[in-house]
Short mmCIF file of N, CA, C and O in Angstrom, two decimals:
data_model
loop_
_atom_site.label_atom_id
_atom_site.label_comp_id
_atom_site.label_asym_id
_atom_site.label_seq_id
_atom_site.Cartn_x
_atom_site.Cartn_y
_atom_site.Cartn_z
N MET L 19 10.75 -0.81 25.38
CA MET L 19 11.01 0.57 25.02
C MET L 19 10.11 1.02 23.86
O MET L 19 9.60 2.13 23.87
N ILE L 20 9.94 0.14 22.87
CA ILE L 20 9.12 0.49 21.72
C ILE L 20 7.69 0.78 22.16
O ILE L 20 7.08 1.77 21.72
N GLU L 21 7.16 -0.05 23.04
CA GLU L 21 5.78 0.14 23.51
C GLU L 21 5.64 1.49 24.22
O GLU L 21 4.63 2.19 24.02
N GLN L 22 6.62 1.85 25.01
CA GLN L 22 6.56 3.13 25.73
C GLN L 22 6.57 4.30 24.74
O GLN L 22 5.83 5.26 24.90
N LEU L 23 7.41 4.21 23.73
CA LEU L 23 7.48 5.27 22.73
C LEU L 23 6.18 5.35 21.92
O LEU L 23 5.70 6.44 21.62
N GLU L 24 5.63 4.19 21.57
CA GLU L 24 4.41 4.18 20.77
C GLU L 24 3.23 4.80 21.53
O GLU L 24 2.31 5.33 20.92
N LYS L 25 3.25 4.73 22.85
CA LYS L 25 2.19 5.34 23.65
C LYS L 25 2.20 6.87 23.51
O LYS L 25 1.18 7.51 23.75
N LEU L 26 3.33 7.43 23.11
CA LEU L 26 3.45 8.88 22.96
C LEU L 26 2.94 9.37 21.61
O LEU L 26 2.75 10.58 21.43
N LEU L 27 2.70 8.46 20.68
CA LEU L 27 2.23 8.85 19.35
C LEU L 27 0.89 9.56 19.46
O LEU L 27 0.00 9.13 20.19
N GLY L 28 0.75 10.64 18.74
CA GLY L 28 -0.49 11.39 18.73
C GLY L 28 -0.64 12.35 19.90
O GLY L 28 -1.61 13.10 19.96
N GLY L 29 0.33 12.35 20.80
CA GLY L 29 0.28 13.24 21.96
C GLY L 29 1.10 14.49 21.75
O GLY L 29 1.63 14.74 20.66
N PRO L 30 1.26 15.26 22.81
CA PRO L 30 2.00 16.52 22.69
C PRO L 30 3.49 16.34 22.39
O PRO L 30 4.12 17.25 21.89
N ARG L 31 4.03 15.17 22.68
CA ARG L 31 5.45 14.92 22.41
C ARG L 31 5.71 14.27 21.06
O ARG L 31 6.84 13.97 20.71
N ASP L 32 4.64 14.04 20.33
CA ASP L 32 4.77 13.43 19.01
C ASP L 32 5.43 14.43 18.06
O ASP L 32 5.03 15.58 17.99
N GLY L 33 6.42 13.99 17.36
CA GLY L 33 7.13 14.84 16.42
C GLY L 33 8.22 14.06 15.74
O GLY L 33 8.32 12.83 15.87
N ALA L 34 9.06 14.75 15.01
CA ALA L 34 10.13 14.11 14.25
C ALA L 34 11.08 13.32 15.16
O ALA L 34 11.49 12.22 14.80
N LEU L 35 11.39 13.85 16.33
CA LEU L 35 12.31 13.14 17.22
C LEU L 35 11.70 11.84 17.72
O LEU L 35 12.39 10.81 17.77
N LEU L 36 10.43 11.84 18.08
CA LEU L 36 9.77 10.61 18.52
C LEU L 36 9.76 9.59 17.39
O LEU L 36 10.08 8.42 17.60
N ARG L 37 9.41 10.04 16.19
CA ARG L 37 9.36 9.12 15.05
C ARG L 37 10.76 8.58 14.73
O ARG L 37 10.91 7.41 14.41
N PHE L 38 11.77 9.44 14.85
CA PHE L 38 13.16 8.99 14.65
C PHE L 38 13.53 7.95 15.70
O PHE L 38 14.14 6.93 15.38
N SER L 39 13.16 8.21 16.94
CA SER L 39 13.48 7.27 18.03
C SER L 39 12.80 5.92 17.81
O SER L 39 13.41 4.87 18.04
N LEU L 40 11.56 5.95 17.35
CA LEU L 40 10.87 4.69 17.04
C LEU L 40 11.53 3.98 15.87
O LEU L 40 11.66 2.75 15.87
N GLY L 41 11.95 4.74 14.86
CA GLY L 41 12.66 4.13 13.75
C GLY L 41 13.94 3.45 14.20
O GLY L 41 14.23 2.31 13.81
N THR L 42 14.67 4.12 15.06
CA THR L 42 15.92 3.56 15.58
C THR L 42 15.66 2.31 16.40
O THR L 42 16.38 1.30 16.27
N ALA L 43 14.64 2.35 17.24
CA ALA L 43 14.31 1.20 18.07
C ALA L 43 13.92 -0.01 17.21
O ALA L 43 14.37 -1.14 17.46
N HIS L 44 13.11 0.22 16.19
CA HIS L 44 12.72 -0.87 15.31
C HIS L 44 13.91 -1.37 14.48
O HIS L 44 14.03 -2.56 14.23
N LEU L 45 14.77 -0.46 14.07
CA LEU L 45 15.98 -0.85 13.34
C LEU L 45 16.83 -1.78 14.19
O LEU L 45 17.27 -2.84 13.73
N ASN L 46 17.03 -1.40 15.44
CA ASN L 46 17.82 -2.22 16.35
C ASN L 46 17.17 -3.57 16.65
O ASN L 46 17.87 -4.54 16.96
N ALA L 47 15.85 -3.62 16.54
CA ALA L 47 15.12 -4.87 16.77
C ALA L 47 15.05 -5.74 15.51
O ALA L 47 14.52 -6.84 15.55
N GLY L 48 15.56 -5.21 14.40
CA GLY L 48 15.56 -5.98 13.16
C GLY L 48 14.28 -5.86 12.35
O GLY L 48 14.08 -6.58 11.38
N ALA L 49 13.39 -4.94 12.74
CA ALA L 49 12.14 -4.71 12.00
C ALA L 49 12.39 -3.58 11.00
O ALA L 49 11.98 -2.44 11.21
N PHE L 50 13.06 -3.90 9.91
CA PHE L 50 13.56 -2.90 8.99
C PHE L 50 12.46 -2.13 8.26
O PHE L 50 12.58 -0.91 8.08
N GLU L 51 11.42 -2.82 7.83
CA GLU L 51 10.33 -2.14 7.13
C GLU L 51 9.62 -1.16 8.06
O GLU L 51 9.29 -0.04 7.67
N ARG L 52 9.39 -1.60 9.28
CA ARG L 52 8.72 -0.73 10.27
C ARG L 52 9.62 0.47 10.58
O ARG L 52 9.15 1.59 10.73
N ALA L 53 10.92 0.21 10.71
CA ALA L 53 11.87 1.29 10.97
C ALA L 53 11.83 2.31 9.84
O ALA L 53 11.78 3.52 10.09
N ALA L 54 11.85 1.83 8.61
CA ALA L 54 11.82 2.74 7.45
C ALA L 54 10.56 3.60 7.48
O ALA L 54 10.62 4.79 7.19
N ALA L 55 9.43 3.01 7.87
CA ALA L 55 8.18 3.77 7.93
C ALA L 55 8.28 4.90 8.96
O ALA L 55 7.84 6.02 8.70
N TYR L 56 8.86 4.62 10.10
CA TYR L 56 9.00 5.67 11.11
C TYR L 56 10.01 6.74 10.69
O TYR L 56 9.80 7.92 10.96
N PHE L 57 11.08 6.33 10.03
CA PHE L 57 12.02 7.33 9.53
C PHE L 57 11.34 8.22 8.48
O PHE L 57 11.57 9.44 8.47
N ARG L 58 10.51 7.63 7.63
CA ARG L 58 9.78 8.42 6.65
C ARG L 58 8.82 9.39 7.34
O ARG L 58 8.66 10.54 6.91
N ASP L 59 8.18 8.93 8.43
CA ASP L 59 7.30 9.81 9.20
C ASP L 59 8.09 10.99 9.77
O ASP L 59 7.63 12.13 9.74
N ALA L 60 9.28 10.71 10.30
CA ALA L 60 10.13 11.78 10.84
C ALA L 60 10.47 12.78 9.75
O ALA L 60 10.43 14.00 9.97
N LEU L 61 10.79 12.28 8.57
CA LEU L 61 11.17 13.16 7.46
C LEU L 61 9.97 13.94 6.91
O LEU L 61 10.15 15.05 6.42
N ALA L 62 8.79 13.38 7.03
CA ALA L 62 7.59 14.12 6.62
C ALA L 62 7.39 15.33 7.52
O ALA L 62 6.91 16.37 7.08
N GLN L 63 7.80 15.20 8.78
CA GLN L 63 7.66 16.29 9.73
C GLN L 63 8.84 17.25 9.66
O GLN L 63 8.69 18.44 9.95
N ASP L 64 10.02 16.73 9.32
CA ASP L 64 11.21 17.57 9.22
C ASP L 64 12.13 17.01 8.13
O ASP L 64 12.99 16.18 8.40
N PRO L 65 11.94 17.46 6.89
CA PRO L 65 12.74 16.94 5.77
C PRO L 65 14.23 17.25 5.87
O PRO L 65 15.03 16.70 5.12
N ARG L 66 14.61 18.12 6.79
CA ARG L 66 16.03 18.49 6.95
C ARG L 66 16.71 17.70 8.07
O ARG L 66 17.80 18.05 8.49
N TYR L 67 16.10 16.64 8.54
CA TYR L 67 16.60 15.84 9.66
C TYR L 67 17.63 14.84 9.12
O TYR L 67 17.30 13.73 8.73
N SER L 68 18.88 15.23 9.12
CA SER L 68 19.96 14.42 8.52
C SER L 68 20.02 13.02 9.09
O SER L 68 20.18 12.05 8.35
N ALA L 69 19.90 12.89 10.40
CA ALA L 69 19.99 11.57 11.03
C ALA L 69 18.86 10.66 10.59
O ALA L 69 19.05 9.44 10.46
N ALA L 70 17.69 11.22 10.32
CA ALA L 70 16.57 10.41 9.84
C ALA L 70 16.85 9.90 8.42
O ALA L 70 16.49 8.77 8.09
N TRP L 71 17.48 10.71 7.59
CA TRP L 71 17.86 10.25 6.26
C TRP L 71 18.85 9.09 6.37
O TRP L 71 18.74 8.10 5.65
N LYS L 72 19.80 9.23 7.27
CA LYS L 72 20.79 8.17 7.46
C LYS L 72 20.11 6.90 7.96
O LYS L 72 20.39 5.80 7.49
N GLY L 73 19.20 7.05 8.91
CA GLY L 73 18.47 5.90 9.43
C GLY L 73 17.62 5.23 8.37
O GLY L 73 17.55 4.00 8.28
N LEU L 74 16.96 6.04 7.54
CA LEU L 74 16.14 5.50 6.46
C LEU L 74 17.00 4.70 5.49
O LEU L 74 16.65 3.58 5.11
N GLY L 75 18.15 5.26 5.12
CA GLY L 75 19.05 4.54 4.22
C GLY L 75 19.48 3.21 4.79
O GLY L 75 19.46 2.19 4.10
N ARG L 76 19.82 3.20 6.06
CA ARG L 76 20.26 1.96 6.70
C ARG L 76 19.12 0.95 6.77
O ARG L 76 19.32 -0.24 6.49
N ALA L 77 17.93 1.41 7.16
CA ALA L 77 16.80 0.49 7.26
C ALA L 77 16.49 -0.14 5.91
O ALA L 77 16.25 -1.35 5.81
N LEU L 78 16.51 0.67 4.86
CA LEU L 78 16.24 0.15 3.52
C LEU L 78 17.34 -0.79 3.07
O LEU L 78 17.06 -1.84 2.47
N ALA L 79 18.58 -0.46 3.35
CA ALA L 79 19.70 -1.34 2.98
C ALA L 79 19.58 -2.68 3.71
O ALA L 79 19.73 -3.74 3.11
N ASP L 80 19.28 -2.62 5.00
CA ASP L 80 19.15 -3.84 5.79
C ASP L 80 17.95 -4.67 5.35
O ASP L 80 17.93 -5.88 5.53
N ALA L 81 16.94 -4.01 4.77
CA ALA L 81 15.75 -4.71 4.26
C ALA L 81 16.00 -5.27 2.86
O ALA L 81 15.11 -5.87 2.28
N GLY L 82 17.20 -5.06 2.31
CA GLY L 82 17.53 -5.58 0.99
C GLY L 82 17.06 -4.70 -0.15
O GLY L 82 17.02 -5.14 -1.30
N GLN L 83 16.73 -3.46 0.13
CA GLN L 83 16.26 -2.52 -0.89
C GLN L 83 17.39 -1.55 -1.24
O GLN L 83 17.36 -0.37 -0.90
N ALA L 84 18.39 -2.06 -1.93
CA ALA L 84 19.60 -1.30 -2.20
C ALA L 84 19.33 -0.02 -2.98
O ALA L 84 19.88 1.04 -2.65
N GLN L 85 18.52 -0.09 -4.03
CA GLN L 85 18.25 1.11 -4.85
C GLN L 85 17.57 2.18 -4.02
O GLN L 85 17.92 3.36 -4.11
N ALA L 86 16.58 1.79 -3.21
CA ALA L 86 15.86 2.76 -2.37
C ALA L 86 16.80 3.33 -1.31
O ALA L 86 16.74 4.52 -0.99
N ALA L 87 17.66 2.48 -0.77
CA ALA L 87 18.63 2.95 0.23
C ALA L 87 19.58 3.96 -0.38
O ALA L 87 19.86 5.01 0.23
N LEU L 88 20.04 3.67 -1.57
CA LEU L 88 20.95 4.58 -2.26
C LEU L 88 20.27 5.93 -2.52
O LEU L 88 20.86 6.99 -2.30
N ALA L 89 19.02 5.90 -2.92
CA ALA L 89 18.27 7.14 -3.15
C ALA L 89 18.12 7.93 -1.85
O ALA L 89 18.27 9.16 -1.84
N ALA L 90 17.85 7.24 -0.75
CA ALA L 90 17.71 7.90 0.55
C ALA L 90 19.03 8.52 0.97
O ALA L 90 19.07 9.67 1.44
N TYR L 91 20.12 7.79 0.80
CA TYR L 91 21.43 8.34 1.15
C TYR L 91 21.76 9.56 0.30
O TYR L 91 22.27 10.56 0.81
N ARG L 92 21.47 9.49 -0.99
CA ARG L 92 21.77 10.64 -1.86
C ARG L 92 20.99 11.88 -1.44
O ARG L 92 21.54 12.98 -1.39
N GLU L 93 19.72 11.68 -1.13
CA GLU L 93 18.90 12.81 -0.66
C GLU L 93 19.43 13.31 0.68
O GLU L 93 19.53 14.51 0.91
N GLY L 94 19.77 12.38 1.54
CA GLY L 94 20.31 12.74 2.85
C GLY L 94 21.62 13.51 2.76
O GLY L 94 21.87 14.44 3.53
N ILE L 95 22.48 13.12 1.84
CA ILE L 95 23.74 13.82 1.63
C ILE L 95 23.48 15.25 1.22
O ILE L 95 24.08 16.19 1.75
N ALA L 96 22.56 15.44 0.28
CA ALA L 96 22.22 16.80 -0.17
C ALA L 96 21.68 17.63 0.98
O ALA L 96 22.06 18.80 1.15
N VAL L 97 20.81 17.05 1.79
CA VAL L 97 20.24 17.76 2.93
C VAL L 97 21.33 18.11 3.94
O VAL L 97 21.41 19.25 4.41
N ALA L 98 22.16 17.13 4.26
CA ALA L 98 23.22 17.36 5.25
C ALA L 98 24.20 18.43 4.77
O ALA L 98 24.61 19.29 5.55
N GLU L 99 24.57 18.38 3.51
CA GLU L 99 25.49 19.38 2.97
C GLU L 99 24.87 20.77 3.02
O GLU L 99 25.55 21.75 3.35
N ALA L 100 23.59 20.86 2.70
CA ALA L 100 22.91 22.16 2.73
C ALA L 100 22.83 22.72 4.14
O ALA L 100 22.88 23.94 4.34
N ARG L 101 22.77 21.84 5.12
CA ARG L 101 22.70 22.26 6.52
C ARG L 101 24.09 22.48 7.13
O ARG L 101 24.20 22.94 8.25
N GLY L 102 25.12 22.06 6.44
CA GLY L 102 26.47 22.15 6.99
C GLY L 102 26.79 21.02 7.94
O GLY L 102 27.73 21.09 8.72
N ASP L 103 26.02 19.95 7.85
CA ASP L 103 26.21 18.78 8.71
C ASP L 103 27.21 17.84 8.02
O ASP L 103 26.86 16.84 7.42
N LYS L 104 28.47 18.23 8.11
CA LYS L 104 29.53 17.55 7.35
C LYS L 104 29.72 16.09 7.77
O LYS L 104 29.95 15.23 6.92
N GLN L 105 29.63 15.79 9.06
CA GLN L 105 29.83 14.43 9.52
C GLN L 105 28.76 13.49 8.96
O GLN L 105 29.07 12.41 8.46
N ALA L 106 27.52 13.90 9.03
CA ALA L 106 26.44 13.06 8.49
C ALA L 106 26.61 12.88 6.99
O ALA L 106 26.41 11.77 6.47
N ALA L 107 26.98 13.93 6.29
CA ALA L 107 27.19 13.83 4.84
C ALA L 107 28.31 12.85 4.53
O ALA L 107 28.19 12.01 3.62
N ARG L 108 29.40 12.92 5.30
CA ARG L 108 30.52 11.99 5.09
C ARG L 108 30.09 10.55 5.32
O ARG L 108 30.42 9.65 4.53
N GLU L 109 29.38 10.31 6.42
CA GLU L 109 28.95 8.95 6.74
C GLU L 109 28.04 8.40 5.65
O GLU L 109 28.23 7.26 5.19
N MET L 110 27.06 9.19 5.24
CA MET L 110 26.14 8.71 4.21
C MET L 110 26.85 8.51 2.87
O MET L 110 26.49 7.61 2.11
N THR L 111 27.87 9.31 2.59
CA THR L 111 28.65 9.13 1.36
C THR L 111 29.36 7.79 1.38
O THR L 111 29.37 7.07 0.36
N VAL L 112 29.93 7.42 2.51
CA VAL L 112 30.59 6.12 2.65
C VAL L 112 29.58 4.99 2.42
O VAL L 112 29.84 4.05 1.67
N PHE L 113 28.41 5.08 3.06
CA PHE L 113 27.40 4.04 2.92
C PHE L 113 26.89 3.95 1.48
O PHE L 113 26.69 2.86 0.95
N ALA L 114 26.69 5.11 0.84
CA ALA L 114 26.22 5.13 -0.55
C ALA L 114 27.25 4.49 -1.47
O ALA L 114 26.89 3.71 -2.37
N ARG L 115 28.51 4.78 -1.25
CA ARG L 115 29.56 4.19 -2.10
C ARG L 115 29.61 2.67 -1.96
O ARG L 115 29.85 1.96 -2.94
N ARG L 116 29.40 2.18 -0.74
CA ARG L 116 29.37 0.73 -0.53
C ARG L 116 28.25 0.10 -1.34
O ARG L 116 28.43 -0.95 -1.96
N ILE L 117 27.10 0.73 -1.31
CA ILE L 117 25.96 0.20 -2.07
C ILE L 117 26.25 0.27 -3.57
O ILE L 117 25.99 -0.68 -4.31
N GLU L 118 26.81 1.39 -4.03
CA GLU L 118 27.14 1.53 -5.46
C GLU L 118 28.11 0.44 -5.90
O GLU L 118 27.93 -0.16 -6.97
N ARG L 119 29.11 0.16 -5.07
CA ARG L 119 30.08 -0.90 -5.41
C ARG L 119 29.39 -2.27 -5.44
O ARG L 119 29.65 -3.07 -6.34
N ALA L 120 28.52 -2.53 -4.48
CA ALA L 120 27.82 -3.82 -4.44
C ALA L 120 26.90 -3.97 -5.65
O ALA L 120 26.83 -5.05 -6.25
N LEU L 121 26.21 -2.90 -6.01
CA LEU L 121 25.34 -2.96 -7.18
C LEU L 121 26.14 -3.13 -8.46
O LEU L 121 25.73 -3.89 -9.35
N ALA L 122 27.28 -2.47 -8.55
CA ALA L 122 28.12 -2.61 -9.74
C ALA L 122 28.65 -4.04 -9.86
O ALA L 122 28.72 -4.59 -10.96
N ALA L 123 28.99 -4.63 -8.74
CA ALA L 123 29.49 -6.01 -8.75
C ALA L 123 28.39 -7.00 -9.11
O ALA L 123 28.66 -8.06 -9.65
N ALA L 124 27.14 -6.61 -8.82
CA ALA L 124 26.01 -7.50 -9.11
C ALA L 124 25.66 -7.53 -10.60
O ALA L 124 24.94 -8.41 -11.04
N GLY L 125 26.15 -6.56 -11.34
CA GLY L 125 25.89 -6.55 -12.78
C GLY L 125 25.15 -5.32 -13.24
O GLY L 125 24.63 -4.56 -12.43
N PRO L 126 25.11 -5.12 -14.54
CA PRO L 126 24.52 -3.90 -15.10
C PRO L 126 23.03 -3.73 -14.80
O PRO L 126 22.56 -2.61 -14.69
N SER L 127 22.27 -4.79 -14.67
CA SER L 127 20.85 -4.62 -14.40
C SER L 127 20.59 -4.09 -13.00
O SER L 127 19.53 -3.53 -12.74
N ALA L 128 21.55 -4.24 -12.09
CA ALA L 128 21.39 -3.76 -10.72
C ALA L 128 22.07 -2.41 -10.49
O ALA L 128 21.96 -1.84 -9.42
N ALA L 129 22.78 -1.92 -11.50
CA ALA L 129 23.53 -0.67 -11.33
C ALA L 129 22.59 0.50 -11.04
O ALA L 129 21.51 0.57 -11.60
N PRO L 130 23.04 1.39 -10.16
CA PRO L 130 22.19 2.54 -9.82
C PRO L 130 22.04 3.48 -11.00
O PRO L 130 22.93 3.63 -11.82
N LYS L 131 20.90 4.10 -11.06
CA LYS L 131 20.64 5.07 -12.12
C LYS L 131 20.89 6.46 -11.54
O LYS L 131 20.50 6.76 -10.43
N GLU L 132 21.55 7.26 -12.31
CA GLU L 132 21.84 8.63 -11.89
C GLU L 132 20.55 9.46 -11.89
O GLU L 132 19.74 9.31 -12.81
N PRO L 133 20.38 10.31 -10.90
CA PRO L 133 19.19 11.16 -10.91
C PRO L 133 19.23 12.14 -12.07
O PRO L 133 20.29 12.60 -12.47
N THR L 134 18.06 12.42 -12.64
CA THR L 134 18.01 13.35 -13.77
C THR L 134 17.55 14.70 -13.33
O THR L 134 17.01 14.92 -12.32
#
């Protein structure tokens, strides 16, 4: 499936949805860094794509990048709330809280920093 989707890159069907689909496929295959790159590509094309923010957060979390995942979820929550996408905002809030709790349990040096 990934190969078929990658053949569409650079063509008329290339866009945020294709990049999101590739991110999801790589996420499901366990290629977290590659998935994050495709989710970032989707967001570069459509920064208001709530599902891509959620996918990016998950890919980063699964790659062991808790701080980056938390930042992605926070941005995604803001985007989803602005769009009225309440379900996505709720889901990302749950995931962000899990990361915050895990970071807090890991100690003060791992605690998330509040955005300024």
